[in-house]
Coordinates of N, CA and C in Angstrom, one line a residue:
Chain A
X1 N 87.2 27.9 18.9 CA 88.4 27.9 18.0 C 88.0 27.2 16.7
X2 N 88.4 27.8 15.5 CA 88.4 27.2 13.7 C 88.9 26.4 13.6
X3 N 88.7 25.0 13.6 CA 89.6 23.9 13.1 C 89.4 22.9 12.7
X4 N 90.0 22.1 11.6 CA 89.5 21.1 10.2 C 90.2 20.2 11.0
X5 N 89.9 18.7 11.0 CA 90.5 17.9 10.8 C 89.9 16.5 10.3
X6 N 91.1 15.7 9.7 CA 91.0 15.1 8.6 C 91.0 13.4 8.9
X7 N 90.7 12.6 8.5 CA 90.7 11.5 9.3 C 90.1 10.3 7.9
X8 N 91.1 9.0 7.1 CA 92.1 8.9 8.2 C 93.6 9.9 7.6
X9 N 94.5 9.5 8.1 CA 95.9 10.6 7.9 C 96.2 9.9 6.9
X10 N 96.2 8.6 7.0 CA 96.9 8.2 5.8 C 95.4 6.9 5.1
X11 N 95.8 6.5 3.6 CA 94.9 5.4 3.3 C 95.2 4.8 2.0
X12 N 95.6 3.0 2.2 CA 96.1 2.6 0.9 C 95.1 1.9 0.8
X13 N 94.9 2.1 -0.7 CA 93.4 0.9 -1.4 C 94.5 0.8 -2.4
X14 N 93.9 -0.6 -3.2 CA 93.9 -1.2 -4.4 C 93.2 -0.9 -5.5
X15 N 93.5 -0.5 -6.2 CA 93.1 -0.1 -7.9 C 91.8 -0.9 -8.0
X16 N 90.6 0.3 -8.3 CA 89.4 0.4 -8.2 C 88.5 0.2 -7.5
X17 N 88.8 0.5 -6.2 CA 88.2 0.7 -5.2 C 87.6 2.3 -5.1
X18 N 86.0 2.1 -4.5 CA 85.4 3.7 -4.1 C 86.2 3.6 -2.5
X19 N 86.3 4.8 -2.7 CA 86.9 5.2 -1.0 C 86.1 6.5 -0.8
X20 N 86.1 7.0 0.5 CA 85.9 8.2 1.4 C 86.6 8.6 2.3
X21 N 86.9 9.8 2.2 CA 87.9 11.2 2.9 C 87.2 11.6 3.4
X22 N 87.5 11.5 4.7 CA 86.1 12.6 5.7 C 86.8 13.7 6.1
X23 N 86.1 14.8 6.6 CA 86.4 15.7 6.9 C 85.2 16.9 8.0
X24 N 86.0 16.7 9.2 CA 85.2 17.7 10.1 C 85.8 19.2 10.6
X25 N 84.8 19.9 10.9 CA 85.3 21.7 11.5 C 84.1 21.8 12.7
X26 N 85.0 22.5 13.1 CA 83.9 23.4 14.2 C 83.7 24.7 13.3
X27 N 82.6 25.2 14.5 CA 81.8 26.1 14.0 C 81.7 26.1 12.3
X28 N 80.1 25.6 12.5 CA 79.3 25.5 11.2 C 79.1 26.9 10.3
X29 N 79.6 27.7 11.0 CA 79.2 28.9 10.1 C 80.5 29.5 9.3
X30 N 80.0 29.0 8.7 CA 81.4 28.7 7.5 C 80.8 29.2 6.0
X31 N 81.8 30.0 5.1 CA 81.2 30.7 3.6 C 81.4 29.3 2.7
X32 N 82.3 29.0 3.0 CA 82.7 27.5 1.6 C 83.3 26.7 2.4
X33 N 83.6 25.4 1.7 CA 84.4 25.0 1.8 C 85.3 23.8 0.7
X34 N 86.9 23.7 0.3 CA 87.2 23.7 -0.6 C 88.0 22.5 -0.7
X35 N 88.0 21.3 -1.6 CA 88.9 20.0 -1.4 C 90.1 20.5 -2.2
X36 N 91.3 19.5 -2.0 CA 92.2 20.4 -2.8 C 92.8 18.7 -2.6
X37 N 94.1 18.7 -4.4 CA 95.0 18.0 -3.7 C 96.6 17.9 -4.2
X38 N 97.4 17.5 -3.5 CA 98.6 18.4 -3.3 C 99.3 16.8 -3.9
X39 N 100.6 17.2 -5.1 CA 101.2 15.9 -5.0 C 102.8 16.2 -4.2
X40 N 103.4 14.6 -4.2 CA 104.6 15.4 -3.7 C 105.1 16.8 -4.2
X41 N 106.2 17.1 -3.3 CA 106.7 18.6 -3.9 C 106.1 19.6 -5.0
X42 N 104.9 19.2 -4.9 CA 104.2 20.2 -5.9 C 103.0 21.0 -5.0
X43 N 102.4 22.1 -5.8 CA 101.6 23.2 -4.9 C 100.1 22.4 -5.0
X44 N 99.0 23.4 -4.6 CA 97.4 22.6 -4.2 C 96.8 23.0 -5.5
X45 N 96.3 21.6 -5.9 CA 95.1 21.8 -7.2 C 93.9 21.6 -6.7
X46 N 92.8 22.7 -7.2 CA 91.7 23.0 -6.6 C 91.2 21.9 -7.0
X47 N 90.1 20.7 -6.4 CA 89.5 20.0 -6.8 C 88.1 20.2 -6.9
X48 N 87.3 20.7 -5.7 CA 85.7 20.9 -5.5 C 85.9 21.8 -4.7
X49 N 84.9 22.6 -5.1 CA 84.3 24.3 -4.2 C 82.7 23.6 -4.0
X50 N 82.7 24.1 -2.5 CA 81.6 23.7 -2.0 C 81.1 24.6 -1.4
X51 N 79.4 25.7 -1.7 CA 79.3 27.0 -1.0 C 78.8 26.4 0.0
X52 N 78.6 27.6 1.3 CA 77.9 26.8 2.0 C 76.2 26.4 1.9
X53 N 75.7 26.7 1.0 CA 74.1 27.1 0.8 C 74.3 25.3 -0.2
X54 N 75.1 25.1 -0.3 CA 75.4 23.3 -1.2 C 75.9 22.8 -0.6
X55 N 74.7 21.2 -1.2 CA 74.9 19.8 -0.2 C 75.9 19.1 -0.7
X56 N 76.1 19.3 -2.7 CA 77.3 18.7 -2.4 C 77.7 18.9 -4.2
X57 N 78.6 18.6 -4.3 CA 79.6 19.1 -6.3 C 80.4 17.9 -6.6
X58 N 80.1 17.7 -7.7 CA 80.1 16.4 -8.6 C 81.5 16.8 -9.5
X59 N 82.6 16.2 -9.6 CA 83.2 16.3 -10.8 C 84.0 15.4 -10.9
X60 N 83.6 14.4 -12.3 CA 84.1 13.3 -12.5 C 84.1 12.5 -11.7
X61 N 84.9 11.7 -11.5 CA 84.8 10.3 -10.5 C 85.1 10.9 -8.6
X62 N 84.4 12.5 -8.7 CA 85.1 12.8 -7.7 C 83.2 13.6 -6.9
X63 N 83.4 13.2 -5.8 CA 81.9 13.5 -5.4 C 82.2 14.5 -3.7
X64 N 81.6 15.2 -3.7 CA 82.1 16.1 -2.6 C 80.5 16.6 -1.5
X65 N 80.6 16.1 -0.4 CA 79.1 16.6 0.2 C 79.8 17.2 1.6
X66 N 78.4 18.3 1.8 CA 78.5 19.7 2.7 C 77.7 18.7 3.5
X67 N 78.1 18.7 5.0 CA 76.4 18.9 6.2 C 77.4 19.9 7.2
X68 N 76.8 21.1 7.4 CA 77.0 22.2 7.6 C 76.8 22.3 9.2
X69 N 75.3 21.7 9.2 CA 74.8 21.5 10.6 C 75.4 20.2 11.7
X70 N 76.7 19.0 10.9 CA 77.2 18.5 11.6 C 78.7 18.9 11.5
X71 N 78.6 19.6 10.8 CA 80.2 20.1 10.6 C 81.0 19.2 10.0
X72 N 80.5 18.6 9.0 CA 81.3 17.7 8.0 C 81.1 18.0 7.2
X73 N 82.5 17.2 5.9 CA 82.5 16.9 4.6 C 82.9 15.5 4.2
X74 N 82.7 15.0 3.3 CA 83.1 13.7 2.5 C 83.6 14.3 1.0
X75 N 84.3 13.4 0.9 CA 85.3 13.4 -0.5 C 85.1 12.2 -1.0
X76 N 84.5 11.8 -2.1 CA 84.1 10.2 -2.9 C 85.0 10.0 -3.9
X77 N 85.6 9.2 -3.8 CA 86.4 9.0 -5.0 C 85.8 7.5 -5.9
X78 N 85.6 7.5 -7.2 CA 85.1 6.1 -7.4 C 86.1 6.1 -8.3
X79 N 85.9 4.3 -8.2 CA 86.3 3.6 -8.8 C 88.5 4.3 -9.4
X80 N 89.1 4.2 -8.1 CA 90.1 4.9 -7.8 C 91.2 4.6 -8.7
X81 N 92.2 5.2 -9.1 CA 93.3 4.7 -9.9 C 94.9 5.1 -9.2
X82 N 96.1 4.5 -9.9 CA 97.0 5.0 -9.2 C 97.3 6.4 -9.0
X83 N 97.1 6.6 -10.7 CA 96.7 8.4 -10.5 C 96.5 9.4 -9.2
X84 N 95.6 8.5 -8.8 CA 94.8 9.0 -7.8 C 95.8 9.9 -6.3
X85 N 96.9 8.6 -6.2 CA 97.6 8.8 -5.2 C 98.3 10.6 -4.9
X86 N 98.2 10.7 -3.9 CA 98.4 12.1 -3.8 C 98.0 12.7 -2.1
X87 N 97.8 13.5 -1.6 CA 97.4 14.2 0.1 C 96.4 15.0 -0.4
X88 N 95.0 14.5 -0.3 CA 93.8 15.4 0.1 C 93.4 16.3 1.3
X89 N 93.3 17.5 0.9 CA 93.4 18.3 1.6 C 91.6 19.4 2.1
X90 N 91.2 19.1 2.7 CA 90.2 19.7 3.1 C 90.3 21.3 3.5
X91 N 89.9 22.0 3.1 CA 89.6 23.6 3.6 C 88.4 24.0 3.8
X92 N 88.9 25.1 5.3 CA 87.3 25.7 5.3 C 87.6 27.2 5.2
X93 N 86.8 27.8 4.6 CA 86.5 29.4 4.5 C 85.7 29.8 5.7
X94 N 86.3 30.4 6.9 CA 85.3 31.1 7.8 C 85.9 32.5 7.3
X95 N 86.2 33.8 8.0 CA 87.3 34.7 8.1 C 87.9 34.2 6.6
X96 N 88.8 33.6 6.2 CA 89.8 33.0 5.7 C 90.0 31.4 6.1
X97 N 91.0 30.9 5.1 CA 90.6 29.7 4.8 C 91.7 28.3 5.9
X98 N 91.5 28.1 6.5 CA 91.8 26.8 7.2 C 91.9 25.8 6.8
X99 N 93.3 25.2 6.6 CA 93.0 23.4 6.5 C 93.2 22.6 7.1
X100 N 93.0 21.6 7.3 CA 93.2 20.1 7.8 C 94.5 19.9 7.4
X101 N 94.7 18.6 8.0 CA 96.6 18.0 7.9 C 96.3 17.3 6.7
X102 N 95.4 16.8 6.0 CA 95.4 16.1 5.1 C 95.4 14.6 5.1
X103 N 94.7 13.6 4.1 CA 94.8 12.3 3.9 C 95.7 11.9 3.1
X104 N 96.6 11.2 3.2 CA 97.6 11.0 2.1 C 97.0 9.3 1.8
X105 N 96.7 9.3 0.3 CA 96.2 8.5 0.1 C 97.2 7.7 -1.3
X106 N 96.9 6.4 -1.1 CA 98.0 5.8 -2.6 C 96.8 4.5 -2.5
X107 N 97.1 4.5 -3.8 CA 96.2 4.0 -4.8 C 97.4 2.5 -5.2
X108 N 96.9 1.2 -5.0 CA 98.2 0.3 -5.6 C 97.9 -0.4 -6.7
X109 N 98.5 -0.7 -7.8 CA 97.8 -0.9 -9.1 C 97.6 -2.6 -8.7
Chain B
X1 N 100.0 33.2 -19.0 CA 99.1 31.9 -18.3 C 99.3 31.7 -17.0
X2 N 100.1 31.5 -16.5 CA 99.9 30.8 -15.1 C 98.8 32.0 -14.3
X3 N 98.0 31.4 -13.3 CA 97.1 32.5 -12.7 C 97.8 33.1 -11.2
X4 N 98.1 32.6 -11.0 CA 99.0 32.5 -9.4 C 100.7 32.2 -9.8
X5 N 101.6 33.3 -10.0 CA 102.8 32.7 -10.0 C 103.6 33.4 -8.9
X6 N 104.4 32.7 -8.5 CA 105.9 33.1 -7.2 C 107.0 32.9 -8.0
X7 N 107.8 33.6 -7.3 CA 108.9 33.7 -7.7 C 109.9 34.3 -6.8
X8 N 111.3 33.3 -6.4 CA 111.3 32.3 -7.0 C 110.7 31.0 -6.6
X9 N 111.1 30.1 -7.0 CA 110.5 28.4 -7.3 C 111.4 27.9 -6.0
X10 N 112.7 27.9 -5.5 CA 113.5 27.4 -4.5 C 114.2 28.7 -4.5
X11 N 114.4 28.6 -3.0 CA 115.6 29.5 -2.1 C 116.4 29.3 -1.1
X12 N 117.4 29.0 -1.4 CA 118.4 28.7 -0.4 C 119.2 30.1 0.1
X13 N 119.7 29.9 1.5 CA 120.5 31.2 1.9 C 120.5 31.1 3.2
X14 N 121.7 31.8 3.9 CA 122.4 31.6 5.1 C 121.9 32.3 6.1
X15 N 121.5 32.0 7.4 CA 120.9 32.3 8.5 C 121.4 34.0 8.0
X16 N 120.4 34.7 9.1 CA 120.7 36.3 9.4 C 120.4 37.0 7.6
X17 N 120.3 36.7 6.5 CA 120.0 36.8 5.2 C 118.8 37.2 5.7
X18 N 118.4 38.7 4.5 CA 117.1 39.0 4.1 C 117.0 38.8 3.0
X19 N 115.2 38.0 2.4 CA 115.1 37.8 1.0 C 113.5 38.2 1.3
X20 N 113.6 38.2 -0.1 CA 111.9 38.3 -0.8 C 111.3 37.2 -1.8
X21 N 110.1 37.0 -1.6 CA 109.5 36.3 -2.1 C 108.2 36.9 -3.0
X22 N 108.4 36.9 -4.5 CA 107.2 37.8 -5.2 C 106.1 36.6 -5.5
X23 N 104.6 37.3 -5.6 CA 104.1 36.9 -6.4 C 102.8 37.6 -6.5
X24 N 102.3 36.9 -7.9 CA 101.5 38.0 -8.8 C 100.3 37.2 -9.5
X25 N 99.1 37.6 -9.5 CA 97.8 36.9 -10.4 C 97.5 37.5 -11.1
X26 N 97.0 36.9 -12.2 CA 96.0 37.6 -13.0 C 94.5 36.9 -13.1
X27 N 94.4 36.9 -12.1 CA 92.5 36.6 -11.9 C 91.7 37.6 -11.8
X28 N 92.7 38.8 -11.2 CA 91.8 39.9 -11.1 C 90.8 40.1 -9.9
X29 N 91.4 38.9 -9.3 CA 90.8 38.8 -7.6 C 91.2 39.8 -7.2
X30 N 90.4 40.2 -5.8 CA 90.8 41.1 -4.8 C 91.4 40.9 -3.5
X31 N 91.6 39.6 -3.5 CA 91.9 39.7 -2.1 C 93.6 38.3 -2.6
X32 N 94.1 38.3 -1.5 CA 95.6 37.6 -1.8 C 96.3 37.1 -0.1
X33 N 96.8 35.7 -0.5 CA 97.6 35.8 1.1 C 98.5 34.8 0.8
X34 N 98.9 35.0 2.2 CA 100.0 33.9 2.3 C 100.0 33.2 3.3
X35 N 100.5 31.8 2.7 CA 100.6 30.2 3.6 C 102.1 29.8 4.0
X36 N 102.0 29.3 4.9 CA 103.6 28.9 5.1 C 103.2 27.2 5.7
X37 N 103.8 26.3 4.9 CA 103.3 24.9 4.8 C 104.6 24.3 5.8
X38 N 105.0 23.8 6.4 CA 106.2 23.7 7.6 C 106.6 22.2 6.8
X39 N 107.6 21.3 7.8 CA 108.1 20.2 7.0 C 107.0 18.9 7.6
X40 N 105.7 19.2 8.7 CA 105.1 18.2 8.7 C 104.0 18.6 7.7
X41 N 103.8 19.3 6.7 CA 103.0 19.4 5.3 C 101.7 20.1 6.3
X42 N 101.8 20.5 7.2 CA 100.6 21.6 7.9 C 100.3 22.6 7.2
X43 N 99.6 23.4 6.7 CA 99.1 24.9 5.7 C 98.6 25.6 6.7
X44 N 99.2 27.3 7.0 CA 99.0 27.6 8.0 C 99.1 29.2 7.3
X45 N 98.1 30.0 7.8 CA 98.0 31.1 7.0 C 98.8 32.2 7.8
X46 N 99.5 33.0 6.7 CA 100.4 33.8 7.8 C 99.7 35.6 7.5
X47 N 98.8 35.8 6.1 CA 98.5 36.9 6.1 C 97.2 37.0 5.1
X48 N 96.7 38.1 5.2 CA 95.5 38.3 4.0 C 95.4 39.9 3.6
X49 N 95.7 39.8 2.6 CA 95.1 41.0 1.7 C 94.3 41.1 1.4
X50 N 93.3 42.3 1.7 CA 92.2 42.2 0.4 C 92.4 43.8 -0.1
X51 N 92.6 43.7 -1.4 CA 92.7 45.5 -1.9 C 93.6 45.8 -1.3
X52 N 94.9 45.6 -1.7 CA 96.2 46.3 -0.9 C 96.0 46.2 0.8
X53 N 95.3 46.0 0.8 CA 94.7 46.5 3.0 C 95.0 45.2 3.4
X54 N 95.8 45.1 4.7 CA 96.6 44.2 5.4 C 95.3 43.4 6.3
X55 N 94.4 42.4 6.5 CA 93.2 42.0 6.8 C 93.3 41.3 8.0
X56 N 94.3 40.0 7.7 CA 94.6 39.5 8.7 C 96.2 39.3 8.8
X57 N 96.5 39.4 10.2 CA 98.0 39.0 10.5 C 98.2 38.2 11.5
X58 N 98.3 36.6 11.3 CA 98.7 35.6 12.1 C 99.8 36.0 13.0
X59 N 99.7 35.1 14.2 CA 101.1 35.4 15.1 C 102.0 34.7 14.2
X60 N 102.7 35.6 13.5 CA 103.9 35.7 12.8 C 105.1 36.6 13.3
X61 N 106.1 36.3 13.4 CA 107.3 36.6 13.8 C 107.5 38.5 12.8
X62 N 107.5 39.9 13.5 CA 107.7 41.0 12.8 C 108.8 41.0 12.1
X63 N 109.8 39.8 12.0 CA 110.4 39.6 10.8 C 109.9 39.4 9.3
X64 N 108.8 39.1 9.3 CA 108.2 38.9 8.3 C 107.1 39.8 7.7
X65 N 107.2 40.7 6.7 CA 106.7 41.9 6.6 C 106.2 41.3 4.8
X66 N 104.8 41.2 5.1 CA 104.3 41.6 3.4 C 104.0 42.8 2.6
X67 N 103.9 42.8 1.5 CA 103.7 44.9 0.9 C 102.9 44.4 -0.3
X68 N 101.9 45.1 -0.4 CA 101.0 44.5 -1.2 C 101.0 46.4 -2.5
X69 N 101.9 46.2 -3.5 CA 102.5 47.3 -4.4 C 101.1 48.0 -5.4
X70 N 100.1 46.5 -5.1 CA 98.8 46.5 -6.2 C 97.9 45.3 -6.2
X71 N 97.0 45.2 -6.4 CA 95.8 44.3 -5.8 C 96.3 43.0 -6.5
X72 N 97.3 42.7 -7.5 CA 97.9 42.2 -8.1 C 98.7 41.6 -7.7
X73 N 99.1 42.3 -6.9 CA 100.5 41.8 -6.2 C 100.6 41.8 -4.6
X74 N 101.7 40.5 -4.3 CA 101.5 40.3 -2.9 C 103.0 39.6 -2.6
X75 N 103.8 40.5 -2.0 CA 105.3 40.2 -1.8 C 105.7 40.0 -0.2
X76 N 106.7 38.7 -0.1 CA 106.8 39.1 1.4 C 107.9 38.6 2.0
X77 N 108.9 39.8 2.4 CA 109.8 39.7 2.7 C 110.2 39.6 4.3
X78 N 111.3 38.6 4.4 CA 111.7 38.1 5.3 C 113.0 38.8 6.0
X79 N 113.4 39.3 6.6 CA 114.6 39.7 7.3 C 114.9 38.5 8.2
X80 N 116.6 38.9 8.6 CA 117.2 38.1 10.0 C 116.8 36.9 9.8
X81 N 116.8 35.7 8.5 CA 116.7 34.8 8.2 C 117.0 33.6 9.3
X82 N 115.8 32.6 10.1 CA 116.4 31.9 10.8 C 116.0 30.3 10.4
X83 N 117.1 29.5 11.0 CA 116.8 28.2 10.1 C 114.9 27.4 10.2
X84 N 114.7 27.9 11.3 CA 113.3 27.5 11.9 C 112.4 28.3 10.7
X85 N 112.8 29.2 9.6 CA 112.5 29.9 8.6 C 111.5 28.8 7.5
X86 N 112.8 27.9 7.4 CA 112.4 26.7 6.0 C 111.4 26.0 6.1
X87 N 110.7 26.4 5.1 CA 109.6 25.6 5.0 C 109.0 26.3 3.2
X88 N 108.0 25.7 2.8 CA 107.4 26.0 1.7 C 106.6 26.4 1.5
X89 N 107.0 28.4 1.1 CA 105.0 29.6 1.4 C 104.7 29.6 0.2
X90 N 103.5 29.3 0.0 CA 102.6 29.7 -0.8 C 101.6 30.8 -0.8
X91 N 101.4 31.5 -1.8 CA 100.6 32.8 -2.1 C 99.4 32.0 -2.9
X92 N 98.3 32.6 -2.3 CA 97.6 32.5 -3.3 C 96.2 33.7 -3.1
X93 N 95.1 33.3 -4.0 CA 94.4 34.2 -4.3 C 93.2 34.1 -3.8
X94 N 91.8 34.9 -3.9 CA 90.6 34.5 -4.2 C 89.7 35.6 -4.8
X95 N 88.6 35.5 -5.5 CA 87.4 36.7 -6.0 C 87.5 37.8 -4.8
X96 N 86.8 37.3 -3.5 CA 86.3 37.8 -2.3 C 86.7 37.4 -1.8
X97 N 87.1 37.7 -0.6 CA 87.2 36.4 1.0 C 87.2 35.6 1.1
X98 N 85.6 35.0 0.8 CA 85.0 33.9 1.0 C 85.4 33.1 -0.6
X99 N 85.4 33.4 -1.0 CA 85.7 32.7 -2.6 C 86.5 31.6 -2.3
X100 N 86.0 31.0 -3.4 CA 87.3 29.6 -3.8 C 88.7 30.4 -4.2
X101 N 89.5 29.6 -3.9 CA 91.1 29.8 -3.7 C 91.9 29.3 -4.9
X102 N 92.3 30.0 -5.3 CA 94.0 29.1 -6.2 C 95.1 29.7 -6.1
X103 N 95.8 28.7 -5.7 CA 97.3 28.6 -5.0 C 98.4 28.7 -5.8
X104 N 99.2 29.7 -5.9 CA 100.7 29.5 -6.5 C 101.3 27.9 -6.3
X105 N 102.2 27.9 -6.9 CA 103.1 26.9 -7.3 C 104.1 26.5 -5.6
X106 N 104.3 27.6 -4.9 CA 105.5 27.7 -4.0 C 106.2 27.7 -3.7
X107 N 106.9 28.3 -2.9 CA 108.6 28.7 -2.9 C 109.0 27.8 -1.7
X108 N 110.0 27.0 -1.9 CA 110.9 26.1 -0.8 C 111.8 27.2 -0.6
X109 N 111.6 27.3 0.6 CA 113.0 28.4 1.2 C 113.9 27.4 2.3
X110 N 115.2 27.3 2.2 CA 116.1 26.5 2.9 C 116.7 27.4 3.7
X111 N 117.0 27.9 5.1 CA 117.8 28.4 5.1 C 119.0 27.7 6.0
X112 N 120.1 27.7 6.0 CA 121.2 26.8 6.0 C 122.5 27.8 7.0

């Protein structure tokens, strides 16, 4: 069976802290896979696309790594802001795309 | 501008009520589906288009019928409205299959 999950569910740091969003699937044979993040009552902003043939995609303070053969991902956030706060959301593309329950993360100034 | 839009934005309406939910890209992707996000914020895919052609169909209730009018478009209407209904679906899109995704905005459906 396809299935992401996200760990931890929830995670409060203090302003300017690096953190890490993990993120595991079964079956490694997977096309992408895609971070996303969702604020309250609002819809998913694409954050990092990760093919599967990539170890890992850089944007901005935001760092994203594939291991395909353990069936993980990480989500890096440096040097974090309140901004930040929001539910990261891990997807995987097998068939179509699967997510995780997400990390809801808050950032405290 | 928007690449992924639904419409509407909120929907409220009384049990046994049939409604529709549109939405439309302009990415020019081929393929389109739909998410139904429940009230523990789970994302859970209820269908896939690719090229008007029905791809995948989750165990979803045959009250729930999508119609895909144009590769463009991906609508999906709900009959026999039940409260176990409400929750917040999102449409969204991708190039291919496998592609990266972007997500409409989403429709809150209440049903009361």
């Amino acid at each position: 069976k396809q299935e992401v999950t996200q760990i931890p569910a929830a995670l409060s740091v203090p302003e300017g802290e690096n953190l890490v969003l993990n993120c595991s699937f079964t079956d490694s044979a997977i096309y992408n896979l895609q971070w996303f993040r969702q604020d309250p009552g609002k819809g998913l902003t694409s954050l990092l696309l990760i093919q599967s043939s990539q170890r890992e995609q850089t944007s901005g303070r935001l760092n994203a790594s594939l291991d395909k053969s353990s069936g993980r991902s990480t989500l890096y956030i440096a040097a974090s802001q309140p901004g930040d706060s929001a539910t990261y959301l891990c997807a995987v593309i097998w068939n179509d795309m699967r997510f995780g329950a997400g990390t809801r993360l808050t950032v405290k100034p | 501008d928007t690449a992924v839009s639904q419409t509407p934005k909120y929907l409220v309406t009384q049990m046994g009520n049939d409604k529709s939910i549109k939405c439309e890209q302009n990415l020019g992707h081929d393929t389109m589906y739909w998410y139904k996000q429940d009230s523990k914020k789970f994302l859970k895919i209820m269908f896939s288009y690719n090229n008007k052609e029905l791809i995948i169909n989750e165990t979803v209730p045959n009250r729930f019928s999508p119609k895909s009018p144009d590769k463009a478009h991906l609508n999906l209407h709900i009959n026999s409205l039940e409260l176990g209904d409400s929750a917040v679906y999102f449409c969204a899109s991708s190039p291919v299959r496998w592609g990266g995704y972007t997500f409409g905005s989403g429709t809150r459906l209440t049903v009361v």
